[in-house]
PDB file of C-alpha atoms in Angstrom:
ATOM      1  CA  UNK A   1       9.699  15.036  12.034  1.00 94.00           C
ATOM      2  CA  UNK A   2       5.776  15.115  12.024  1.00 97.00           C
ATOM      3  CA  UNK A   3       3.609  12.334  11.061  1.00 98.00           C
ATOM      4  CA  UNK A   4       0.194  13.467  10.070  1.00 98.00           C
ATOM      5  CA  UNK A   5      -2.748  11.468   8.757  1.00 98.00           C
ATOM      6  CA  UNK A   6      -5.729  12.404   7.037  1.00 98.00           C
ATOM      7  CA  UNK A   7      -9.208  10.805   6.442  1.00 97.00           C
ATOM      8  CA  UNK A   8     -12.297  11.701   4.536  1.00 93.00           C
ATOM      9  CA  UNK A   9     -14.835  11.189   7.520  1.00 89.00           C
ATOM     10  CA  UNK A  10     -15.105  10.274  10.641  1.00 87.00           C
ATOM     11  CA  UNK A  11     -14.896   6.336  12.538  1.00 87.00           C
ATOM     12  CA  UNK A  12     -18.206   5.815  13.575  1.00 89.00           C
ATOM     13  CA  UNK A  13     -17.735   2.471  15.207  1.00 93.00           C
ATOM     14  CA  UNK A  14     -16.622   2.965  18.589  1.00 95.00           C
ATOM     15  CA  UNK A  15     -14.493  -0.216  18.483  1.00 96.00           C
ATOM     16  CA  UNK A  16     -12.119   0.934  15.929  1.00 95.00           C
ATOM     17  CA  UNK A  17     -12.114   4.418  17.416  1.00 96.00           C
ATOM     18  CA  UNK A  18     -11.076   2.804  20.741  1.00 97.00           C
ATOM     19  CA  UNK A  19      -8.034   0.996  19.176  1.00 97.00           C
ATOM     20  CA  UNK A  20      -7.280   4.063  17.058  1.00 97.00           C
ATOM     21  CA  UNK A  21      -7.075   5.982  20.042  1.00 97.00           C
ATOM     22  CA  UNK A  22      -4.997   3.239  21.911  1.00 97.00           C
ATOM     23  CA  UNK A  23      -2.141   3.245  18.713  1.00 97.00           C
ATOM     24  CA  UNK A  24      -2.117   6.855  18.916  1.00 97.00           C
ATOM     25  CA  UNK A  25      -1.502   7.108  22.423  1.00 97.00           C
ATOM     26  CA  UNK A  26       1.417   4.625  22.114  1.00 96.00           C
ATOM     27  CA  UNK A  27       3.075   6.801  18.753  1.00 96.00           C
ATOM     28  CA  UNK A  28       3.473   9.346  20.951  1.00 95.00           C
ATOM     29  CA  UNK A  29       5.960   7.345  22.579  1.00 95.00           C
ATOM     30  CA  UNK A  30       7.995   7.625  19.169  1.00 96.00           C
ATOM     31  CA  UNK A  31       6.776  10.779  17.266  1.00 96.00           C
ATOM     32  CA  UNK A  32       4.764  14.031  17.131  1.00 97.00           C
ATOM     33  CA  UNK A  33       1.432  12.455  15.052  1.00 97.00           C
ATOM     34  CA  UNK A  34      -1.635  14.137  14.131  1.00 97.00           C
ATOM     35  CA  UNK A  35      -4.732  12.245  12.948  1.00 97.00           C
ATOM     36  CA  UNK A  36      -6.534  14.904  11.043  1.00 96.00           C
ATOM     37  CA  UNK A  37     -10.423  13.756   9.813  1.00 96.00           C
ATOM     38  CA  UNK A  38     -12.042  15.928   7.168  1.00 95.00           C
ATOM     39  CA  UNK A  39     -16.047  15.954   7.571  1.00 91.00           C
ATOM     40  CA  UNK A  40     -17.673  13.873   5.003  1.00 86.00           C
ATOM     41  CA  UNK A  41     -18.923  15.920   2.268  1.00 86.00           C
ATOM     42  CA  UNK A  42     -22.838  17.019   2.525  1.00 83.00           C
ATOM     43  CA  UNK A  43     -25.238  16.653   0.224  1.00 78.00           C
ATOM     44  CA  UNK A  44     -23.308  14.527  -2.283  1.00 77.00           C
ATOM     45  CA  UNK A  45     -26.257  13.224  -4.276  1.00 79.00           C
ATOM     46  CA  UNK A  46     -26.485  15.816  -6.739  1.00 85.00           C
ATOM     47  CA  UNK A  47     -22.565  15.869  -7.178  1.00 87.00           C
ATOM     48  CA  UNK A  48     -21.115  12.943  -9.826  1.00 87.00           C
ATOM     49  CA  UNK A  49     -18.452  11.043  -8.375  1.00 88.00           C
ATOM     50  CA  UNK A  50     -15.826  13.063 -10.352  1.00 91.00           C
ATOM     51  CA  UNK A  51     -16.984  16.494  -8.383  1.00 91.00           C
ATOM     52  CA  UNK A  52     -17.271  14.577  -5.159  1.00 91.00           C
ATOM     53  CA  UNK A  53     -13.492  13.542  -5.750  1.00 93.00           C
ATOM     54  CA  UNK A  54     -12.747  17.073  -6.686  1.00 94.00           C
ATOM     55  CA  UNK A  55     -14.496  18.697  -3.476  1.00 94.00           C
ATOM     56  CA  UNK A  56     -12.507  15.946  -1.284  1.00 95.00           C
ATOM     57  CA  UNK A  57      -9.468  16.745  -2.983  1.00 96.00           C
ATOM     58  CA  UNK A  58      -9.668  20.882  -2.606  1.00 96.00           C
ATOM     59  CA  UNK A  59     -10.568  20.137   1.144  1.00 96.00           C
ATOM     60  CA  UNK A  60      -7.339  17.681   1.339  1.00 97.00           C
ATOM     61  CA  UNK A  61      -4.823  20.202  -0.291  1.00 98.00           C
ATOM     62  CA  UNK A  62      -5.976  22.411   2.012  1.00 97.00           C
ATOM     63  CA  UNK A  63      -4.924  21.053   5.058  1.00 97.00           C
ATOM     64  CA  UNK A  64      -1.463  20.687   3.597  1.00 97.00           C
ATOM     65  CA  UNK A  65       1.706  22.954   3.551  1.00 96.00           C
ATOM     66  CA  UNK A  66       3.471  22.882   0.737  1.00 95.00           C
ATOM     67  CA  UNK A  67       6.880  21.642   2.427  1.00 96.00           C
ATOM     68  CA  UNK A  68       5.182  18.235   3.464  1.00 98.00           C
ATOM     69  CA  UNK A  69       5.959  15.147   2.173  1.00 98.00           C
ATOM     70  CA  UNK A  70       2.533  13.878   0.460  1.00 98.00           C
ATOM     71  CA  UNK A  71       1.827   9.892   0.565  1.00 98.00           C
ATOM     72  CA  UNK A  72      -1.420   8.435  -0.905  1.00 98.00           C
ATOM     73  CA  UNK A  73      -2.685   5.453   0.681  1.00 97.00           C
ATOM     74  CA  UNK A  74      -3.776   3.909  -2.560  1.00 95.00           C
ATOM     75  CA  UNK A  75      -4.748   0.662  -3.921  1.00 91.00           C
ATOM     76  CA  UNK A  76      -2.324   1.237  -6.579  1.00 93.00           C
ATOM     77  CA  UNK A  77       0.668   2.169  -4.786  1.00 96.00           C
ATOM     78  CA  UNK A  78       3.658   0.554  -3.635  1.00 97.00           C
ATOM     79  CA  UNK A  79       3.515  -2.737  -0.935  1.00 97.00           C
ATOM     80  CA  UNK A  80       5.930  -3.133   1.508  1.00 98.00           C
ATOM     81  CA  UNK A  81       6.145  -5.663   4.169  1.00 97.00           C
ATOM     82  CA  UNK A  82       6.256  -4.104   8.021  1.00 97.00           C
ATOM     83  CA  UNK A  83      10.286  -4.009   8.251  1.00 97.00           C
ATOM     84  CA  UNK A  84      10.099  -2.052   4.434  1.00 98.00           C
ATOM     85  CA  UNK A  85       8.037   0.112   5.835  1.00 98.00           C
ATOM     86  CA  UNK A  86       9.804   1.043   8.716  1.00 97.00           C
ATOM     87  CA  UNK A  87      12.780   1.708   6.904  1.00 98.00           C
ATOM     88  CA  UNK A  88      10.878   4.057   4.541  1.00 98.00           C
ATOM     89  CA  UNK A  89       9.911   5.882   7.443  1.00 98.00           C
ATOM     90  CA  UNK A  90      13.659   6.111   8.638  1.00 97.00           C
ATOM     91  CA  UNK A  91      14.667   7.595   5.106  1.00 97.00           C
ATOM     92  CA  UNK A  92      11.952  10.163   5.836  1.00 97.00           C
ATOM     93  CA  UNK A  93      13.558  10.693   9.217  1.00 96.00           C
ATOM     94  CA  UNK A  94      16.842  11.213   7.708  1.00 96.00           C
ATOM     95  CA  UNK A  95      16.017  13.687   5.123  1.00 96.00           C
ATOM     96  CA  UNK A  96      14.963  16.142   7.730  1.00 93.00           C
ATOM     97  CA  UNK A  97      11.528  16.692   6.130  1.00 96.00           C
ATOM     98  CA  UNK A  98       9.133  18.433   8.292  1.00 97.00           C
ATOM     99  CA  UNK A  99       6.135  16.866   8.089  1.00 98.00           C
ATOM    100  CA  UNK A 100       5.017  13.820   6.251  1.00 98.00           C
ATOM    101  CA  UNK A 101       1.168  13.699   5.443  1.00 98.00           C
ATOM    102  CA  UNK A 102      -0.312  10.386   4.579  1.00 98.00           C
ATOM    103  CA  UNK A 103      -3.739  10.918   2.974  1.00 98.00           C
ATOM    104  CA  UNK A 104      -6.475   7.904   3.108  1.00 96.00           C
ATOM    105  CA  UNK A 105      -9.205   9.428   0.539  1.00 92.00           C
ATOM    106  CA  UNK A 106     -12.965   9.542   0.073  1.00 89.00           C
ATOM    107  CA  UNK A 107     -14.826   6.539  -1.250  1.00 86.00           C
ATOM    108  CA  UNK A 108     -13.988   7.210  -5.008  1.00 89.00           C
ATOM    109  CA  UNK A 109     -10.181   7.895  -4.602  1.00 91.00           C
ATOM    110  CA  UNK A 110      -8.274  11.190  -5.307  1.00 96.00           C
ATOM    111  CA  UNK A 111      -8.861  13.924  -7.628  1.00 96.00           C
ATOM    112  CA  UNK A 112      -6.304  14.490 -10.209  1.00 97.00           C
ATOM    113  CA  UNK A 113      -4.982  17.489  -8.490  1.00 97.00           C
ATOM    114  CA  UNK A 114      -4.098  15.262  -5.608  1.00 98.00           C
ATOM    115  CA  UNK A 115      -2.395  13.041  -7.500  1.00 98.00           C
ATOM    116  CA  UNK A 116      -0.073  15.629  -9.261  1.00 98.00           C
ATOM    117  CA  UNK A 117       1.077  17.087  -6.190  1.00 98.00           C
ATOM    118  CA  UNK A 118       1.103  14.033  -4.498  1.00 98.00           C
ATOM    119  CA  UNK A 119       4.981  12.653  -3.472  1.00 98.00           C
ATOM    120  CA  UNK A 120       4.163   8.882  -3.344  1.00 98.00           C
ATOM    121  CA  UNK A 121       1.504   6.578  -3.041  1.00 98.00           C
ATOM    122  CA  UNK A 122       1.355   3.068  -0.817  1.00 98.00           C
ATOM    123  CA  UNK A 123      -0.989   0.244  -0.684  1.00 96.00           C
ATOM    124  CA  UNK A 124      -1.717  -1.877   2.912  1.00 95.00           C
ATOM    125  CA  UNK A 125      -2.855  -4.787   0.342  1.00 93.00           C
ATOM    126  CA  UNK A 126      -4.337  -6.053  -2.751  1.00 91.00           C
ATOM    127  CA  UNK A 127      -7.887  -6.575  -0.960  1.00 91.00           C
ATOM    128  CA  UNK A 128     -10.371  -4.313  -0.063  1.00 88.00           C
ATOM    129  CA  UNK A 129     -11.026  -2.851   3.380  1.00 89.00           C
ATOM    130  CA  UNK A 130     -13.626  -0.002   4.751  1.00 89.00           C
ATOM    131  CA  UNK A 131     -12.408   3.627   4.889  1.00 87.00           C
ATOM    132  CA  UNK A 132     -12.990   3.038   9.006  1.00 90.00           C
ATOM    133  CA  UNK A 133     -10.238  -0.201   9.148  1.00 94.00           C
ATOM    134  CA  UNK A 134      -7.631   1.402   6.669  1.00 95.00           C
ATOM    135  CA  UNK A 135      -7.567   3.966   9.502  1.00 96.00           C
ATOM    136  CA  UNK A 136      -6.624   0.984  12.296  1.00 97.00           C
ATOM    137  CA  UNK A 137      -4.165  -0.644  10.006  1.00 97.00           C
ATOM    138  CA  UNK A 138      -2.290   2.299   9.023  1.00 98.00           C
ATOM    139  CA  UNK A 139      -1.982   3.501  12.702  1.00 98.00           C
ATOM    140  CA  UNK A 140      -0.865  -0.033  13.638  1.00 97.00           C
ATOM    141  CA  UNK A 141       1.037  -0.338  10.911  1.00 98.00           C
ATOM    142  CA  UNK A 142       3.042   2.883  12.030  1.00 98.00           C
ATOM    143  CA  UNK A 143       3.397   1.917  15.232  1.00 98.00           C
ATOM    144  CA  UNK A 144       5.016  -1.077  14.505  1.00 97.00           C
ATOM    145  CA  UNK A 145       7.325   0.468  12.463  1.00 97.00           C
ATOM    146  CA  UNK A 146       8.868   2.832  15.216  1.00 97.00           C
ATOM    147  CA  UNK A 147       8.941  -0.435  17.085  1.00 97.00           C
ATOM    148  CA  UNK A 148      11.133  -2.263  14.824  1.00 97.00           C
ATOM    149  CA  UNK A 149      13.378   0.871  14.439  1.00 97.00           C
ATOM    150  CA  UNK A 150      13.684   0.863  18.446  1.00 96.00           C
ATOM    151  CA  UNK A 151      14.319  -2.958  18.005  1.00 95.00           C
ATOM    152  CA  UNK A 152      11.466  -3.372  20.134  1.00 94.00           C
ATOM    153  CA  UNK A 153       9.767  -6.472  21.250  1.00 91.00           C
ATOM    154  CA  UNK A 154       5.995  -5.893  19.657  1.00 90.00           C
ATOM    155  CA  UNK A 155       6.953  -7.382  16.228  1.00 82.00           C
ATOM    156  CA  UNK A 156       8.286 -10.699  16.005  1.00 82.00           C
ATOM    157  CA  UNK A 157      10.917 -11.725  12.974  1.00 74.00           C
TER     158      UNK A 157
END
């Protein structure tokens, strides 16, 4: 199986993009994963934040196939604690899915057409966090997972 995740624009503190890198590197110990950024949209002052959703979310379908496995990270989806989640990403592993896409969106969400084809949605918590540290978390977040599936030492129980 593939892991893939996409983001509306890219990490402009170098920081973040450091660790980012650093969790990638170490997935590939575990996975095939592909961090995928689209560009932020230009000229978005003229556009209402309905059409700027709807540009985002043409621009995310299109980097999808239509055999993938679509998770929203959304503030309204599902919570699971780190040993959840790495059993999630087992069952994903076990269905023999090709690819499973997680999407972090644009500043005002998804579009509706996102939503409908999406397969799931998640939440990494009730608070807020920047677009840039979602991206960190998530990474880290599957990282540990494959780490607690390979009864690893990096997470403690």
């Amino acid at each position: 199986m593939n892991i893939k995740l996409i983001a509306i624009g890219k990490t402009d503190n170098k920081n973040l993009q450091t660790l980012i890198e650093d969790y990638q590197k170490r997935l590939g110990h575990y996975i095939r994963f592909e961090f995928e950024i689209i560009a932020d949209l230009k000229k978005v002052k003229h556009l209402s934040d309905a059409q700027q959703k709807e540009k985002e979310g043409e621009l995310i379908l299109a980097k999808t196939q239509n055999s993938d496995v679509l998770i929203l990270l959304d503030e309204n989806g599902k919570q699971l604690d780190s040993v959840a989640f790495s059993n999630y990403l087992q069952k994903y592993m076990n269905s023999g899915i090709k690819t499973l896409v997680f999407v972090i969106g644009g500043p005002y969400g998804f579009s509706d057409a996102v939503y409908k084809r999406a397969n799931g949605k998640l939440s990494l918590s009730k608070m807020t966090f920047s677009h840039q540290m979602v991206r960190l978390f998530f990474i880290e977040q599957l990282y540990r997972g494959f780490t607690i599936l390979k009864n690893e030492p990096y997470h403690h129980r």
